[in-house]
Amino acid sequence: MDPWLIAIAVLALIATSLLAGRARQSLRGVARAAGVGPGVDPVPAVAELRERAHRLELDLAADRRDHDLLIESLAQGVLVLDVQLRIVAANAAAHGFLGRPPGGLIGETVIGAFLDLRAETVAQTALAQGSAMGEVRIADVDGPALLVRARRSPAGGLWLVLEDVSELRRLQRIRAEFIDNLSHELRTPLTTVSLLAETLSREADAAGPAIPARMRDRIGKIEIETGHLIQMVNELLDLTRIESGGQLVLVDDVGVGRLAHASMERLRLFAERQGVALVARIDEPVPAVRGDVDRLGQVFINLLHNAVKFSPDGGDVTVTVRRDEDRVVASVADHGVGIPHAAQARVFERFYKVDRARVRGEAGGTGLGLAIARHIVEQHGGTIWVKSDEGAGSTFSFALPISAPAG
Ligand code: ADP
C-alpha cells in the first residue's frame, strides 16, 4: 500500500477520535449544566434533555394557541400596541368595533384606528401613568360608544381593552328621561297637596279646641309626608340632571365659610324642631373655591339634614371649615347613631340606606342625598368621605381645590 495513503488514513483516524472526544466533552458540559452527574453517559442524557425541550416547546405552542383562541373569542376588543403606539395585534371584536376587515388594524396608529383624539389621550396617559380609561364614540353619532381601558404592558407597549357600552348608555338615557318626565308629572299635584295641607294645618291651629287634637295630628302628618314626597321627587330630578348633564359650569368664587353659615341658617328651624343645636367652627378667612354656589350649598344641606336627622334629641351638630394646604376641607359632625363599618363604603351609592328603621320620629329619606353630594363634589374636582363609629356619631367631610388667584 502507498505509504502516503497509510499516513493520511492514520491522520484521519486521529482527527476523528479527537473531534469525537471534544464532542463528548461538550456533551458532558451540557449534561453537567443540566444537572446530570459526572458518572453518567452524557449522550443519552443530552438526548433526553432534547426530548424534554421539544415536549416543552410543543406544550408552549399549545398554550399559545389556547391563549390566542381565548383572546380571539372575547366579546371585548383587545389591542396590543408597541411603544410607538402602533397596533401589533388585535382580536376579531376590536376589528368589528373599529369597522375593519380581519387584519386591517395591524400597523395602524391609535388615531388612525379610532379617528378620535380621546383614544390617543387615553393611550398617552396610560403610557405615562400606567393605566387610563375613557369613552370614545366611533365614526358618527350612530357608531358604538366604546369604553377604552388602557394599561402599560410589561414589554413597554400598551394593552387596550374595548367594551361596547352603547346599549348601557341608551338604557341610561331612557331611565333619565323616564325619571325626568315622571318627576315633573308628580311635582305639580304634590305641590298643590302640600300647599293645601299647610293651609289646613294653619287653619286647624287657628280653630283651637274646635278641632280635636287627633285630627290636628293627622293633618300635621299629611303635611310632613307630602314634604317627604316632594323632597324625594326633587332629589330624583336633581340626581338624573347631575348624572346626565355632563360638566357643571364652575364660574362662581365660592366662600365656603359663608356658604356653611347660610346653609346652617336654612336648616336651623328643622334642627330646633328636632331638639338639635347647630354649632359653627369656621376659620375665616378661608380662600375661595371655584364652583357652583347653589350646588355646593346643596352638599351642605344634604349633610346637615342627615346629621340632624340621625342625632338624638338634645344632641349637637358641628360644622367645621378650614384650609388644608391647597384645599378647603368642610366637615359636618354629629353624635348620633353612627354608621356600621361595613356600610360606610356604600352610603354614597344611590338609594342605599343603612337601616330603614333607624330614623326617629318621621319617615326616612330617599337614599339619594349622599349620592347627589358625591356627584357634586366630584364635579368640582374634590373628594368626599365619612368617618363613623356606630353608636358614637359620624363625621362627613369634603375637600375642594382652592381656585388659583386671578390674573
Ligand atoms: P337618606 O335620604 O336616606 O338620608 P342619604 O343618601 O343622604 O339618604 O344617606 C344614605 C344613608 O346613609 C342613610 O339612609 C343613612 O342610613 C346613612 N346616613 C347618612 N348620614 C348619616 C348620619 N349622619 N348618621 C348616620 N347615618 C347616616
Tab-separated table of C-alpha atoms and ligand atoms in Angstrom:
chain	number	residue	atom	x	y	z
A	1	MET	CA	0.000	0.000	0.000
A	2	ASP	CA	1.108	3.529	-0.735
A	3	PRO	CA	2.786	4.841	2.457
A	4	TRP	CA	1.164	8.257	1.785
A	5	LEU	CA	-2.250	6.703	1.832
A	6	ILE	CA	-1.434	4.911	5.094
A	7	ALA	CA	-0.217	8.205	6.662
A	8	ILE	CA	-3.388	10.052	5.559
A	9	ALA	CA	-5.612	7.253	6.932
A	10	VAL	CA	-3.821	7.369	10.314
A	11	LEU	CA	-4.104	11.173	10.461
A	12	ALA	CA	-7.819	10.973	9.610
A	13	LEU	CA	-8.327	8.395	12.376
A	14	ILE	CA	-6.527	10.610	14.910
A	15	ALA	CA	-8.565	13.677	13.832
A	16	THR	CA	-11.874	11.794	14.102
A	17	SER	CA	-11.125	10.458	17.567
A	18	LEU	CA	-10.002	13.947	18.674
A	19	LEU	CA	-13.271	15.511	17.376
A	20	ALA	CA	-15.361	12.752	18.937
A	21	GLY	CA	-13.573	13.356	22.243
A	22	ARG	CA	-14.262	17.092	22.053
A	23	ALA	CA	-17.904	16.499	21.135
A	24	ARG	CA	-18.267	14.091	24.041
A	25	GLN	CA	-16.605	16.686	26.276
A	26	SER	CA	-19.028	19.411	25.170
A	27	LEU	CA	-21.928	16.968	25.625
A	28	ARG	CA	-20.604	16.359	29.121
A	29	GLY	CA	-20.613	20.139	29.654
A	30	VAL	CA	-24.262	20.345	28.546
A	31	ALA	CA	-25.183	17.360	30.702
A	32	ARG	CA	-23.382	18.875	33.718
A	33	ALA	CA	-25.198	22.181	33.218
A	34	ALA	CA	-28.478	20.263	33.193
A	35	GLY	CA	-27.585	18.582	36.474
A	36	VAL	CA	-26.535	15.146	35.091
A	37	GLY	CA	-23.953	13.559	37.443
A	38	PRO	CA	-20.321	13.044	36.319
A	39	GLY	CA	-20.520	9.220	36.185
A	40	VAL	CA	-23.455	9.207	33.737
A	41	ASP	CA	-23.005	8.767	29.974
A	42	PRO	CA	-23.778	12.231	28.511
A	43	VAL	CA	-25.049	11.034	25.114
A	44	PRO	CA	-28.406	9.528	26.213
A	45	ALA	CA	-28.748	12.195	28.936
A	46	VAL	CA	-28.492	15.005	26.374
A	47	ALA	CA	-30.841	13.153	24.008
A	48	GLU	CA	-33.382	13.006	26.791
A	49	LEU	CA	-32.874	16.683	27.524
A	50	ARG	CA	-33.507	17.424	23.852
A	51	GLU	CA	-36.655	15.342	24.002
A	52	ARG	CA	-37.820	17.250	27.092
A	53	ALA	CA	-37.108	20.596	25.445
A	54	HIS	CA	-39.071	19.504	22.413
A	55	ARG	CA	-42.056	18.467	24.575
A	56	LEU	CA	-41.927	21.828	26.383
A	57	GLU	CA	-41.882	23.625	23.041
A	58	LEU	CA	-44.990	21.687	21.971
A	59	ASP	CA	-46.737	22.488	25.282
A	60	LEU	CA	-45.828	26.137	24.908
A	61	ALA	CA	-47.151	26.250	21.347
A	62	ALA	CA	-50.417	24.597	22.513
A	63	ASP	CA	-50.716	27.126	25.382
A	64	ARG	CA	-50.141	29.981	22.978
A	65	ARG	CA	-52.799	28.632	20.606
A	66	ASP	CA	-55.290	28.369	23.525
A	67	HIS	CA	-54.421	31.860	24.659
A	68	ASP	CA	-54.802	33.294	21.118
A	69	LEU	CA	-58.111	31.459	20.707
A	70	LEU	CA	-59.380	32.824	24.023
A	71	ILE	CA	-58.455	36.409	23.127
A	72	GLU	CA	-59.935	35.947	19.658
A	73	SER	CA	-63.261	34.747	21.076
A	74	LEU	CA	-63.656	37.557	23.681
A	75	ALA	CA	-66.628	39.887	23.279
A	76	GLN	CA	-64.336	42.737	24.337
A	77	GLY	CA	-61.941	44.165	21.795
A	78	VAL	CA	-58.252	43.677	22.619
A	79	LEU	CA	-55.435	45.664	21.011
A	80	VAL	CA	-51.723	45.269	21.664
A	81	LEU	CA	-49.652	48.363	20.905
A	82	ASP	CA	-45.901	48.803	20.728
A	83	VAL	CA	-44.019	51.700	22.331
A	84	GLN	CA	-44.671	53.917	19.303
A	85	LEU	CA	-48.396	53.215	19.856
A	86	ARG	CA	-48.720	51.164	16.673
A	87	ILE	CA	-51.073	48.196	16.737
A	88	VAL	CA	-49.168	44.893	16.629
A	89	ALA	CA	-52.070	42.565	17.461
A	90	ALA	CA	-55.874	42.870	17.571
A	91	ASN	CA	-58.690	40.372	18.050
A	92	ALA	CA	-61.852	39.935	15.969
A	93	ALA	CA	-64.026	42.080	18.289
A	94	ALA	CA	-61.597	45.011	18.013
A	95	HIS	CA	-61.709	44.767	14.209
A	96	GLY	CA	-65.522	44.649	14.363
A	97	PHE	CA	-65.840	47.679	16.706
A	98	LEU	CA	-63.470	49.736	14.605
A	99	GLY	CA	-65.078	48.684	11.310
A	100	ARG	CA	-62.005	46.971	9.820
A	101	PRO	CA	-61.659	43.698	7.871
A	102	PRO	CA	-59.655	40.950	9.649
A	103	GLY	CA	-56.026	42.043	9.996
A	104	GLY	CA	-56.887	45.572	8.860
A	105	LEU	CA	-55.770	47.131	12.140
A	106	ILE	CA	-52.236	45.759	12.194
A	107	GLY	CA	-49.642	48.512	11.807
A	108	GLU	CA	-52.216	51.307	12.374
A	109	THR	CA	-51.713	54.178	14.832
A	110	VAL	CA	-54.281	54.815	17.604
A	111	ILE	CA	-55.565	57.933	15.851
A	112	GLY	CA	-55.787	56.077	12.536
A	113	ALA	CA	-57.733	53.227	14.128
A	114	PHE	CA	-60.185	55.261	16.251
A	115	LEU	CA	-60.315	58.549	14.319
A	116	ASP	CA	-60.782	60.197	17.710
A	117	LEU	CA	-58.355	62.273	19.718
A	118	ARG	CA	-59.714	60.965	23.042
A	119	ALA	CA	-58.414	57.462	22.294
A	120	GLU	CA	-54.931	58.921	21.705
A	121	THR	CA	-55.190	60.852	25.002
A	122	VAL	CA	-56.163	57.685	26.897
A	123	ALA	CA	-53.215	55.801	25.336
A	124	GLN	CA	-50.709	58.588	26.076
A	125	THR	CA	-51.959	58.894	29.679
A	126	ALA	CA	-51.627	55.134	30.209
A	127	LEU	CA	-48.123	55.210	28.742
A	128	ALA	CA	-47.161	57.933	31.218
A	129	GLN	CA	-49.111	56.779	34.288
A	130	GLY	CA	-49.532	53.015	33.894
A	131	SER	CA	-53.265	52.941	33.214
A	132	ALA	CA	-56.123	55.129	31.963
A	133	MET	CA	-59.743	54.951	30.886
A	134	GLY	CA	-62.021	56.961	28.617
A	135	GLU	CA	-65.065	56.786	26.404
A	136	VAL	CA	-64.960	57.161	22.635
A	137	ARG	CA	-67.778	57.274	20.109
A	138	ILE	CA	-66.798	55.721	16.836
A	139	ALA	CA	-67.061	57.485	13.494
A	140	ASP	CA	-70.505	59.102	13.738
A	141	VAL	CA	-73.318	59.581	16.233
A	142	ASP	CA	-74.736	56.147	15.413
A	143	GLY	CA	-71.385	54.390	15.858
A	144	PRO	CA	-70.804	52.335	19.015
A	145	ALA	CA	-69.835	54.049	22.257
A	146	LEU	CA	-66.652	52.327	23.384
A	147	LEU	CA	-65.190	52.309	26.856
A	148	VAL	CA	-61.413	52.155	26.355
A	149	ARG	CA	-59.273	50.778	29.198
A	150	ALA	CA	-55.541	51.101	28.597
A	151	ARG	CA	-52.758	49.506	30.631
A	152	ARG	CA	-48.986	49.567	30.144
A	153	SER	CA	-47.734	46.095	29.192
A	154	PRO	CA	-44.590	44.565	30.750
A	155	ALA	CA	-42.931	44.812	27.301
A	156	GLY	CA	-43.270	48.616	27.444
A	157	GLY	CA	-46.158	48.994	24.964
A	158	LEU	CA	-49.854	49.070	25.821
A	159	TRP	CA	-52.836	46.775	26.090
A	160	LEU	CA	-56.159	48.330	25.149
A	161	VAL	CA	-59.427	46.646	26.089
A	162	LEU	CA	-62.561	47.968	24.331
A	163	GLU	CA	-66.053	47.447	25.659
A	164	ASP	CA	-69.198	48.351	23.760
A	165	VAL	CA	-71.299	50.451	26.158
A	166	SER	CA	-73.797	51.750	23.559
A	167	GLU	CA	-76.694	49.709	24.968
A	168	LEU	CA	-75.852	50.712	28.538
A	169	ARG	CA	-75.761	54.397	27.587
A	170	ARG	CA	-79.058	54.049	25.683
A	171	LEU	CA	-80.734	52.491	28.732
A	172	GLN	CA	-79.271	55.168	30.997
A	173	ARG	CA	-80.691	57.843	28.700
A	174	ILE	CA	-84.128	56.175	28.743
A	175	ARG	CA	-84.009	55.883	32.546
A	176	ALA	CA	-83.046	59.538	32.919
A	177	GLU	CA	-85.823	60.672	30.559
A	178	PHE	CA	-88.349	58.462	32.329
A	179	ILE	CA	-87.448	59.775	35.781
A	180	ASP	CA	-87.376	63.321	34.468
A	181	ASN	CA	-90.873	63.040	32.952
A	182	LEU	CA	-92.308	61.203	35.926
A	183	SER	CA	-90.867	63.659	38.412
A	184	HIS	CA	-92.293	66.619	36.530
A	185	GLU	CA	-95.693	64.972	36.375
A	186	LEU	CA	-95.610	64.201	40.094
A	187	ARG	CA	-94.299	67.529	41.233
A	188	THR	CA	-97.285	69.637	40.204
A	189	PRO	CA	-100.041	67.712	42.067
A	190	LEU	CA	-97.732	67.140	45.029
A	191	THR	CA	-97.032	70.838	45.399
A	192	THR	CA	-100.776	71.504	45.390
A	193	VAL	CA	-101.392	68.818	48.049
A	194	SER	CA	-98.530	70.201	50.137
A	195	LEU	CA	-99.889	73.758	49.978
A	196	LEU	CA	-103.378	72.542	50.896
A	197	ALA	CA	-102.031	70.520	53.833
A	198	GLU	CA	-100.071	73.530	55.023
A	199	THR	CA	-103.174	75.757	54.846
A	200	LEU	CA	-105.273	73.115	56.564
A	201	SER	CA	-102.706	72.768	59.320
A	202	ARG	CA	-102.646	76.547	59.860
A	203	GLU	CA	-106.453	76.713	59.911
A	204	ALA	CA	-106.643	73.785	62.349
A	205	ASP	CA	-104.213	75.586	64.664
A	206	ALA	CA	-106.277	78.777	64.442
A	207	ALA	CA	-109.509	76.929	65.186
A	208	GLY	CA	-108.076	75.828	68.543
A	209	PRO	CA	-110.127	73.303	70.552
A	210	ALA	CA	-112.859	73.221	67.881
A	211	ILE	CA	-110.636	70.760	66.020
A	212	PRO	CA	-109.791	67.610	68.018
A	213	ALA	CA	-106.083	67.046	68.741
A	214	ARG	CA	-106.106	63.704	66.907
A	215	MET	CA	-107.277	65.392	63.713
A	216	ARG	CA	-104.683	68.152	64.047
A	217	ASP	CA	-102.039	65.469	64.493
A	218	ARG	CA	-103.157	63.696	61.322
A	219	ILE	CA	-103.134	66.901	59.323
A	220	GLY	CA	-99.584	67.508	60.579
A	221	LYS	CA	-98.559	64.039	59.413
A	222	ILE	CA	-100.040	64.623	55.951
A	223	GLU	CA	-98.008	67.829	55.753
A	224	ILE	CA	-94.782	66.056	56.763
A	225	GLU	CA	-95.279	63.097	54.426
A	226	THR	CA	-96.119	65.351	51.487
A	227	GLY	CA	-92.938	67.276	52.237
A	228	HIS	CA	-91.020	63.982	52.044
A	229	LEU	CA	-92.586	63.071	48.734
A	230	ILE	CA	-91.695	66.460	47.287
A	231	GLN	CA	-88.143	66.106	48.576
A	232	MET	CA	-87.890	62.644	47.016
A	233	VAL	CA	-89.118	63.858	43.659
A	234	ASN	CA	-86.767	66.844	43.754
A	235	GLU	CA	-83.792	64.640	44.649
A	236	LEU	CA	-84.606	62.181	41.861
A	237	LEU	CA	-84.753	65.062	39.407
A	238	ASP	CA	-81.507	66.520	40.750
A	239	LEU	CA	-79.676	63.232	40.504
A	240	THR	CA	-80.723	62.484	36.932
A	241	ARG	CA	-79.828	66.024	35.912
A	242	ILE	CA	-76.432	65.805	37.588
A	243	GLU	CA	-75.732	62.351	36.163
A	244	SER	CA	-76.735	63.108	32.606
A	245	GLY	CA	-75.979	66.799	32.453
A	246	GLY	CA	-72.219	66.474	31.877
A	247	GLN	CA	-69.880	69.037	33.343
A	248	LEU	CA	-71.049	71.843	35.617
A	249	VAL	CA	-70.003	75.350	34.725
A	250	LEU	CA	-67.784	76.296	37.641
A	251	VAL	CA	-67.784	80.073	37.485
A	252	ASP	CA	-68.504	81.337	40.999
A	253	ASP	CA	-65.774	82.142	43.512
A	254	VAL	CA	-67.389	80.409	46.462
A	255	GLY	CA	-66.618	81.401	50.039
A	256	VAL	CA	-67.131	78.020	51.692
A	257	GLY	CA	-67.337	79.538	55.209
A	258	ARG	CA	-70.108	81.927	54.183
A	259	LEU	CA	-71.911	79.122	52.399
A	260	ALA	CA	-71.714	76.931	55.534
A	261	HIS	CA	-73.291	79.717	57.657
A	262	ALA	CA	-76.047	80.281	55.095
A	263	SER	CA	-76.841	76.543	54.899
A	264	MET	CA	-76.985	76.287	58.699
A	265	GLU	CA	-79.452	79.169	58.754
A	266	ARG	CA	-81.643	77.346	56.240
A	267	LEU	CA	-81.762	74.254	58.455
A	268	ARG	CA	-81.985	75.979	61.842
A	269	LEU	CA	-85.748	75.614	62.135
A	270	PHE	CA	-85.627	71.919	61.237
A	271	ALA	CA	-82.822	71.395	63.804
A	272	GLU	CA	-84.764	73.261	66.523
A	273	ARG	CA	-87.805	71.110	65.900
A	274	GLN	CA	-85.615	68.020	66.326
A	275	GLY	CA	-84.034	69.483	69.500
A	276	VAL	CA	-80.576	69.581	67.909
A	277	ALA	CA	-78.134	72.515	68.300
A	278	LEU	CA	-76.084	73.660	65.292
A	279	VAL	CA	-72.526	74.793	66.085
A	280	ALA	CA	-70.186	76.569	63.622
A	281	ARG	CA	-66.371	76.260	63.793
A	282	ILE	CA	-65.353	78.177	60.730
A	283	ASP	CA	-61.831	79.548	60.163
A	284	GLU	CA	-62.151	82.913	58.496
A	285	PRO	CA	-60.991	83.915	56.032
A	286	VAL	CA	-60.913	80.662	54.063
A	287	PRO	CA	-59.699	81.006	50.453
A	288	ALA	CA	-62.413	80.773	47.802
A	289	VAL	CA	-63.011	77.719	45.669
A	290	ARG	CA	-64.122	77.857	42.045
A	291	GLY	CA	-67.537	76.290	41.721
A	292	ASP	CA	-71.293	76.404	41.500
A	293	VAL	CA	-72.545	78.070	44.661
A	294	ASP	CA	-76.056	76.565	44.563
A	295	ARG	CA	-74.776	73.034	44.053
A	296	LEU	CA	-72.187	73.335	46.825
A	297	GLY	CA	-74.899	74.730	49.096
A	298	GLN	CA	-76.876	71.590	48.356
A	299	VAL	CA	-73.957	69.447	49.593
A	300	PHE	CA	-74.030	71.260	52.954
A	301	ILE	CA	-77.826	70.986	53.160
A	302	ASN	CA	-77.790	67.235	52.455
A	303	LEU	CA	-75.043	66.560	55.033
A	304	LEU	CA	-76.641	68.817	57.658
A	305	HIS	CA	-80.064	67.334	57.067
A	306	ASN	CA	-78.718	63.819	57.681
A	307	ALA	CA	-76.669	64.884	60.710
A	308	VAL	CA	-79.741	66.409	62.371
A	309	LYS	CA	-81.988	63.521	61.329
A	310	PHE	CA	-79.681	60.923	62.877
A	311	SER	CA	-78.904	62.905	66.082
A	312	PRO	CA	-80.585	62.258	69.409
A	313	ASP	CA	-82.873	64.866	70.974
A	314	GLY	CA	-80.584	67.353	72.756
A	315	GLY	CA	-77.637	66.461	70.533
A	316	ASP	CA	-75.453	68.857	68.579
A	317	VAL	CA	-74.074	69.060	65.061
A	318	THR	CA	-70.801	70.877	64.390
A	319	VAL	CA	-69.833	72.358	61.038
A	320	THR	CA	-66.112	72.923	60.515
A	321	VAL	CA	-64.463	74.715	57.590
A	322	ARG	CA	-60.683	75.075	57.347
A	323	ARG	CA	-57.841	75.302	54.882
A	324	ASP	CA	-55.672	72.233	54.371
A	325	GLU	CA	-52.728	73.129	52.076
A	326	ASP	CA	-54.230	73.664	48.613
A	327	ARG	CA	-57.725	72.542	49.595
A	328	VAL	CA	-60.640	73.752	51.660
A	329	VAL	CA	-62.000	70.998	53.901
A	330	ALA	CA	-65.526	71.167	55.306
A	331	SER	CA	-66.941	68.697	57.855
A	332	VAL	CA	-70.328	68.058	59.384
A	333	ALA	CA	-70.087	66.065	62.615
A	334	ASP	CA	-72.844	64.571	64.730
A	335	HIS	CA	-73.043	62.385	67.826
A	336	GLY	CA	-75.904	60.307	66.522
A	337	VAL	CA	-76.456	56.655	65.694
A	338	GLY	CA	-73.296	56.328	63.561
A	339	ILE	CA	-72.819	54.008	60.604
A	340	PRO	CA	-71.575	50.402	60.836
A	341	HIS	CA	-68.137	49.916	59.298
A	342	ALA	CA	-69.333	47.608	56.523
A	343	ALA	CA	-71.923	50.147	55.354
A	344	GLN	CA	-69.601	53.163	55.252
A	345	ALA	CA	-68.299	52.425	51.754
A	346	ARG	CA	-71.850	52.100	50.434
A	347	VAL	CA	-73.633	55.156	51.854
A	348	PHE	CA	-72.674	57.246	48.792
A	349	GLU	CA	-74.424	54.810	46.428
A	350	ARG	CA	-77.800	55.917	45.163
A	351	PHE	CA	-80.830	54.514	47.038
A	352	TYR	CA	-78.599	52.926	49.692
A	353	LYS	CA	-79.909	53.161	53.257
A	354	VAL	CA	-78.185	51.528	56.204
A	355	ASP	CA	-81.253	50.515	58.100
A	356	ARG	CA	-84.691	51.715	57.187
A	357	ALA	CA	-85.889	51.662	60.793
A	358	ARG	CA	-83.212	53.880	62.312
A	359	VAL	CA	-84.627	57.364	61.805
A	360	ARG	CA	-86.518	58.515	64.826
A	361	GLY	CA	-89.926	60.076	64.535
A	362	GLU	CA	-90.797	60.766	60.964
A	363	ALA	CA	-90.176	58.615	57.898
A	364	GLY	CA	-86.653	58.360	56.463
A	365	GLY	CA	-85.289	59.859	53.251
A	366	THR	CA	-84.741	58.583	49.749
A	367	GLY	CA	-81.200	57.267	49.956
A	368	LEU	CA	-80.224	59.818	47.290
A	369	GLY	CA	-78.842	62.741	49.313
A	370	LEU	CA	-75.297	61.421	49.658
A	371	ALA	CA	-75.167	60.184	46.041
A	372	ILE	CA	-76.055	63.726	44.950
A	373	ALA	CA	-73.468	65.213	47.333
A	374	ARG	CA	-70.744	62.920	45.977
A	375	HIS	CA	-71.568	63.779	42.358
A	376	ILE	CA	-71.439	67.497	43.062
A	377	VAL	CA	-68.165	67.310	44.998
A	378	GLU	CA	-66.527	65.173	42.294
A	379	GLN	CA	-67.722	67.539	39.572
A	380	HIS	CA	-65.780	70.209	41.474
A	381	GLY	CA	-62.620	68.074	41.385
A	382	GLY	CA	-62.994	67.281	45.098
A	383	THR	CA	-63.449	64.237	47.302
A	384	ILE	CA	-65.988	63.299	49.966
A	385	TRP	CA	-65.663	60.738	52.754
A	386	VAL	CA	-67.101	59.616	56.081
A	387	LYS	CA	-65.636	58.582	59.419
A	388	SER	CA	-68.070	56.992	61.794
A	389	ASP	CA	-68.341	54.805	64.867
A	390	GLU	CA	-71.608	53.023	65.412
A	391	GLY	CA	-73.401	54.497	68.410
A	392	ALA	CA	-70.899	57.375	68.728
A	393	GLY	CA	-71.621	59.537	65.669
A	394	SER	CA	-70.488	60.347	62.154
A	395	THR	CA	-68.331	62.997	60.505
A	396	PHE	CA	-68.892	63.617	56.803
A	397	SER	CA	-66.149	65.699	55.161
A	398	PHE	CA	-65.447	67.022	51.703
A	399	ALA	CA	-62.380	68.715	50.264
A	400	LEU	CA	-62.356	71.134	47.322
A	401	PRO	CA	-59.354	72.539	45.466
A	402	ILE	CA	-58.663	76.234	46.160
A	403	SER	CA	-59.076	78.271	42.967
A	404	ALA	CA	-55.883	79.777	41.544
A	405	PRO	CA	-55.637	83.539	42.227
A	406	ALA	CA	-56.981	85.589	39.336
A	407	GLY	CA	-54.526	87.122	36.869
B	1	ADP	P1	-81.296	59.480	53.028
B	1	ADP	O1	-82.196	60.332	52.239
B	1	ADP	O2	-81.832	58.114	53.304
B	1	ADP	O3	-80.751	60.179	54.216
B	1	ADP	P2	-78.623	59.629	52.048
B	1	ADP	O4	-78.024	59.269	50.729
B	1	ADP	O5	-78.465	61.028	52.486
B	1	ADP	O6	-80.121	59.183	52.021
B	1	ADP	O7	-77.973	58.681	53.136
B	1	ADP	C1	-77.874	57.299	52.889
B	1	ADP	C2	-77.896	56.535	54.188
B	1	ADP	O8	-76.672	56.770	54.916
B	1	ADP	C3	-78.992	56.949	55.127
B	1	ADP	O9	-80.196	56.300	54.845
B	1	ADP	C4	-78.427	56.509	56.459
B	1	ADP	O10	-78.645	55.138	56.628
B	1	ADP	C5	-76.919	56.754	56.299
B	1	ADP	N1	-76.516	58.066	56.875
B	1	ADP	C6	-76.297	59.199	56.202
B	1	ADP	N2	-75.898	60.192	57.030
B	1	ADP	C7	-75.862	59.673	58.272
B	1	ADP	C8	-75.520	60.186	59.561
B	1	ADP	N3	-75.132	61.450	59.741
B	1	ADP	N4	-75.589	59.328	60.605
B	1	ADP	C9	-75.969	58.048	60.448
B	1	ADP	N5	-76.302	57.504	59.251
B	1	ADP	C10	-76.244	58.289	58.168
